[in-house]
């Protein structure tokens, strides 16, 4: 992730600390613009924050931890979070009482965690689409000025299918509680392996490998604190998480660069990294993994941990290709304090011209000054 504020910049990543030694690392201008993240997926800050918010909302709903409806509410919130639906859509569409009664500065969950809230969100998106069409907007996004990762009106149909009666609802005493989403959530909770849980959640319309996998990890690590027994039923085999994971396009491109693998061979690349991690870390002289199991043995990186790192590695590769080494150097030198940079994901969707356009606009507004004139037009053409 690119640094959001230069005032809080960490020192450039010039070295890697090993076992009693310092290993020289070639200067990388892209990494000097980056912040570090945790290689262990269960320590992801965003996941832990979301999990805390979801738990608070579920308690407000009167859900009992460990119950099937508690799990279903957690899964719903995390899936909507991973869907990328714009926060303003959620706020306008839901207008939940927990927002109205929140104290100043209090954090409140911005995602639905009940069937009623999910239905309310769908009705809003449907009404908003008609309003947009009446105004002449013919795009597919929820808002005509939609930003990165904001989903489109296709979610009207996705959510409608989530809320339709499930195959078993006719025999249920409460058909409303047995819609397709509720049925899938129950099946996910009853899964015996990590692969089964992932493939089951992907049966929901609109949920692919990446969205489903990350939502489940948010549920497990964020909401349930990594307690497998509390998240799933006793039949779940925790060991099944060691060498299998679902993934999106990031690990596909990373493994292709690392191993030359084709799209269908990505899991083989992840498993190779998982199986050879100790010998590779030892070769590099790195004291890693640094966490231990309860019995004192190293907590090795599981497949989902490696998927997490491969995803960010793909963003590094994409950003390096977009900025170029010289472009990253220039941006690093001229970046003034407080200048809000793009996230790497933003850069993936921006053209080179747009990156420099915003860069020049900020510099011309008076922020450049003593920090240097920045790259010339000739330099820009070489960077790209």
PDB file of C-alpha atoms in Angstrom, residues 74-191:
ATOM      1  CA  UNK A  74     -21.118 -12.265  10.245  1.00  0.00           C
ATOM      2  CA  UNK A  75     -20.805 -13.908   6.831  1.00  0.00           C
ATOM      3  CA  UNK A  76     -23.323 -11.493   5.290  1.00  0.00           C
ATOM      4  CA  UNK A  77     -21.499  -8.400   6.566  1.00  0.00           C
ATOM      5  CA  UNK A  78     -18.103  -9.686   5.435  1.00  0.00           C
ATOM      6  CA  UNK A  79     -19.349 -10.677   1.985  1.00  0.00           C
ATOM      7  CA  UNK A  80     -20.881  -7.235   1.407  1.00  0.00           C
ATOM      8  CA  UNK A  81     -17.627  -5.678   2.620  1.00  0.00           C
ATOM      9  CA  UNK A  82     -15.637  -7.714   0.092  1.00  0.00           C
ATOM     10  CA  UNK A  83     -18.115  -6.988  -2.705  1.00  0.00           C
ATOM     11  CA  UNK A  84     -16.729  -3.460  -2.991  1.00  0.00           C
ATOM     12  CA  UNK A  85     -20.107  -1.719  -2.841  1.00  0.00           C
ATOM     13  CA  UNK A  86     -19.490   1.985  -2.284  1.00  0.00           C
ATOM     14  CA  UNK A  87     -19.821   3.158   1.327  1.00  0.00           C
ATOM     15  CA  UNK A  88     -22.139   5.993   0.294  1.00  0.00           C
ATOM     16  CA  UNK A  89     -24.460   3.448  -1.329  1.00  0.00           C
ATOM     17  CA  UNK A  90     -24.594   1.500   1.911  1.00  0.00           C
ATOM     18  CA  UNK A  91     -25.236   4.574   4.047  1.00  0.00           C
ATOM     19  CA  UNK A  92     -27.974   5.930   1.794  1.00  0.00           C
ATOM     20  CA  UNK A  93     -29.520   2.522   1.210  1.00  0.00           C
ATOM     21  CA  UNK A  94     -29.561   1.223   4.748  1.00  0.00           C
ATOM     22  CA  UNK A  95     -29.886   4.307   7.002  1.00  0.00           C
ATOM     23  CA  UNK A  96     -29.598   2.007   9.984  1.00  0.00           C
ATOM     24  CA  UNK A  97     -30.744   3.110  13.458  1.00  0.00           C
ATOM     25  CA  UNK A  98     -27.312   2.218  14.852  1.00  0.00           C
ATOM     26  CA  UNK A  99     -25.875   5.121  12.816  1.00  0.00           C
ATOM     27  CA  UNK A 100     -28.514   7.585  14.003  1.00  0.00           C
ATOM     28  CA  UNK A 101     -27.944   6.793  17.676  1.00  0.00           C
ATOM     29  CA  UNK A 102     -24.152   6.532  17.524  1.00  0.00           C
ATOM     30  CA  UNK A 103     -22.162   8.848  19.772  1.00  0.00           C
ATOM     31  CA  UNK A 104     -19.799  11.348  18.096  1.00  0.00           C
ATOM     32  CA  UNK A 105     -16.715   9.514  16.905  1.00  0.00           C
ATOM     33  CA  UNK A 106     -18.180   6.094  17.661  1.00  0.00           C
ATOM     34  CA  UNK A 107     -17.423   3.355  15.127  1.00  0.00           C
ATOM     35  CA  UNK A 108     -20.482   1.593  13.718  1.00  0.00           C
ATOM     36  CA  UNK A 109     -20.766  -1.227  11.217  1.00  0.00           C
ATOM     37  CA  UNK A 110     -21.538  -0.019   7.706  1.00  0.00           C
ATOM     38  CA  UNK A 111     -22.718  -3.363   6.333  1.00  0.00           C
ATOM     39  CA  UNK A 112     -25.979  -5.323   6.612  1.00  0.00           C
ATOM     40  CA  UNK A 113     -26.000  -8.290   8.968  1.00  0.00           C
ATOM     41  CA  UNK A 114     -29.658  -9.356   8.805  1.00  0.00           C
ATOM     42  CA  UNK A 115     -31.986 -10.473   6.013  1.00  0.00           C
ATOM     43  CA  UNK A 116     -34.148  -7.396   6.579  1.00  0.00           C
ATOM     44  CA  UNK A 117     -31.184  -5.065   6.095  1.00  0.00           C
ATOM     45  CA  UNK A 118     -30.067  -7.005   3.015  1.00  0.00           C
ATOM     46  CA  UNK A 119     -33.544  -6.671   1.464  1.00  0.00           C
ATOM     47  CA  UNK A 120     -33.576  -2.967   2.291  1.00  0.00           C
ATOM     48  CA  UNK A 121     -30.229  -2.493   0.517  1.00  0.00           C
ATOM     49  CA  UNK A 122     -31.495  -4.296  -2.575  1.00  0.00           C
ATOM     50  CA  UNK A 123     -34.635  -2.133  -2.751  1.00  0.00           C
ATOM     51  CA  UNK A 124     -32.518   1.018  -2.557  1.00  0.00           C
ATOM     52  CA  UNK A 125     -30.177  -0.088  -5.354  1.00  0.00           C
ATOM     53  CA  UNK A 126     -33.176  -0.964  -7.533  1.00  0.00           C
ATOM     54  CA  UNK A 127     -34.797   2.409  -6.939  1.00  0.00           C
ATOM     55  CA  UNK A 128     -31.526   4.205  -7.522  1.00  0.00           C
ATOM     56  CA  UNK A 129     -31.034   2.456 -10.860  1.00  0.00           C
ATOM     57  CA  UNK A 130     -34.428   3.686 -12.052  1.00  0.00           C
ATOM     58  CA  UNK A 131     -33.539   7.207 -10.900  1.00  0.00           C
ATOM     59  CA  UNK A 132     -30.234   7.067 -12.784  1.00  0.00           C
ATOM     60  CA  UNK A 133     -31.881   5.744 -15.948  1.00  0.00           C
ATOM     61  CA  UNK A 134     -34.552   8.454 -15.801  1.00  0.00           C
ATOM     62  CA  UNK A 135     -31.765  11.034 -15.632  1.00  0.00           C
ATOM     63  CA  UNK A 136     -30.204   9.555 -18.773  1.00  0.00           C
ATOM     64  CA  UNK A 137     -27.328   7.646 -17.164  1.00  0.00           C
ATOM     65  CA  UNK A 138     -26.653   4.459 -19.107  1.00  0.00           C
ATOM     66  CA  UNK A 139     -23.630   3.168 -17.187  1.00  0.00           C
ATOM     67  CA  UNK A 140     -23.416   0.059 -15.059  1.00  0.00           C
ATOM     68  CA  UNK A 141     -22.014   1.550 -11.841  1.00  0.00           C
ATOM     69  CA  UNK A 142     -24.083   2.371  -8.784  1.00  0.00           C
ATOM     70  CA  UNK A 143     -23.004   6.000  -9.124  1.00  0.00           C
ATOM     71  CA  UNK A 144     -22.056   7.778 -12.356  1.00  0.00           C
ATOM     72  CA  UNK A 145     -18.883   9.093 -10.702  1.00  0.00           C
ATOM     73  CA  UNK A 146     -18.100   5.717  -9.146  1.00  0.00           C
ATOM     74  CA  UNK A 147     -14.572   5.183  -7.962  1.00  0.00           C
ATOM     75  CA  UNK A 148     -12.356   2.146  -7.766  1.00  0.00           C
ATOM     76  CA  UNK A 149     -13.990  -1.160  -6.829  1.00  0.00           C
ATOM     77  CA  UNK A 150     -17.512   0.230  -6.629  1.00  0.00           C
ATOM     78  CA  UNK A 151     -19.844  -2.488  -7.845  1.00  0.00           C
ATOM     79  CA  UNK A 152     -22.634  -2.081 -10.327  1.00  0.00           C
ATOM     80  CA  UNK A 153     -26.355  -2.556 -10.691  1.00  0.00           C
ATOM     81  CA  UNK A 154     -25.859  -6.274 -11.339  1.00  0.00           C
ATOM     82  CA  UNK A 155     -25.961  -6.616  -7.557  1.00  0.00           C
ATOM     83  CA  UNK A 156     -29.719  -6.001  -7.714  1.00  0.00           C
ATOM     84  CA  UNK A 157     -30.102  -9.443  -9.247  1.00  0.00           C
ATOM     85  CA  UNK A 158     -27.395 -11.009  -7.079  1.00  0.00           C
ATOM     86  CA  UNK A 159     -29.110  -9.914  -3.870  1.00  0.00           C
ATOM     87  CA  UNK A 160     -32.507 -10.910  -5.236  1.00  0.00           C
ATOM     88  CA  UNK A 161     -31.210 -14.439  -5.725  1.00  0.00           C
ATOM     89  CA  UNK A 162     -29.689 -14.459  -2.235  1.00  0.00           C
ATOM     90  CA  UNK A 163     -33.127 -13.627  -0.816  1.00  0.00           C
ATOM     91  CA  UNK A 164     -35.164 -16.117  -2.853  1.00  0.00           C
ATOM     92  CA  UNK A 165     -36.605 -19.169  -1.059  1.00  0.00           C
ATOM     93  CA  UNK A 166     -34.116 -22.009  -0.774  1.00  0.00           C
ATOM     94  CA  UNK A 167     -34.754 -25.526  -1.954  1.00  0.00           C
ATOM     95  CA  UNK A 168     -35.536 -26.643   1.604  1.00  0.00           C
ATOM     96  CA  UNK A 169     -37.802 -23.717   2.540  1.00  0.00           C
ATOM     97  CA  UNK A 170     -41.049 -25.540   1.833  1.00  0.00           C
ATOM     98  CA  UNK A 171     -40.397 -27.850   4.748  1.00  0.00           C
ATOM     99  CA  UNK A 172     -39.260 -25.064   7.022  1.00  0.00           C
ATOM    100  CA  UNK A 173     -41.439 -23.627   9.763  1.00  0.00           C
ATOM    101  CA  UNK A 174     -39.926 -20.218   8.997  1.00  0.00           C
ATOM    102  CA  UNK A 175     -39.514 -19.834   5.205  1.00  0.00           C
ATOM    103  CA  UNK A 176     -38.294 -16.250   5.584  1.00  0.00           C
ATOM    104  CA  UNK A 177     -35.304 -17.521   7.552  1.00  0.00           C
ATOM    105  CA  UNK A 178     -34.539 -20.148   4.938  1.00  0.00           C
ATOM    106  CA  UNK A 179     -33.772 -18.110   1.847  1.00  0.00           C
ATOM    107  CA  UNK A 180     -30.887 -19.069  -0.379  1.00  0.00           C
ATOM    108  CA  UNK A 181     -28.385 -17.026   1.616  1.00  0.00           C
ATOM    109  CA  UNK A 182     -29.453 -18.585   4.924  1.00  0.00           C
ATOM    110  CA  UNK A 183     -29.211 -22.061   3.439  1.00  0.00           C
ATOM    111  CA  UNK A 184     -25.715 -21.453   2.037  1.00  0.00           C
ATOM    112  CA  UNK A 185     -24.542 -19.862   5.298  1.00  0.00           C
ATOM    113  CA  UNK A 186     -25.666 -22.953   7.218  1.00  0.00           C
ATOM    114  CA  UNK A 187     -23.892 -25.227   4.747  1.00  0.00           C
ATOM    115  CA  UNK A 188     -20.700 -23.188   5.007  1.00  0.00           C
ATOM    116  CA  UNK A 189     -20.757 -23.409   8.805  1.00  0.00           C
ATOM    117  CA  UNK A 190     -21.252 -27.185   8.606  1.00  0.00           C
ATOM    118  CA  UNK A 191     -18.332 -27.673   6.194  1.00  0.00           C
TER     119      UNK A 191
END
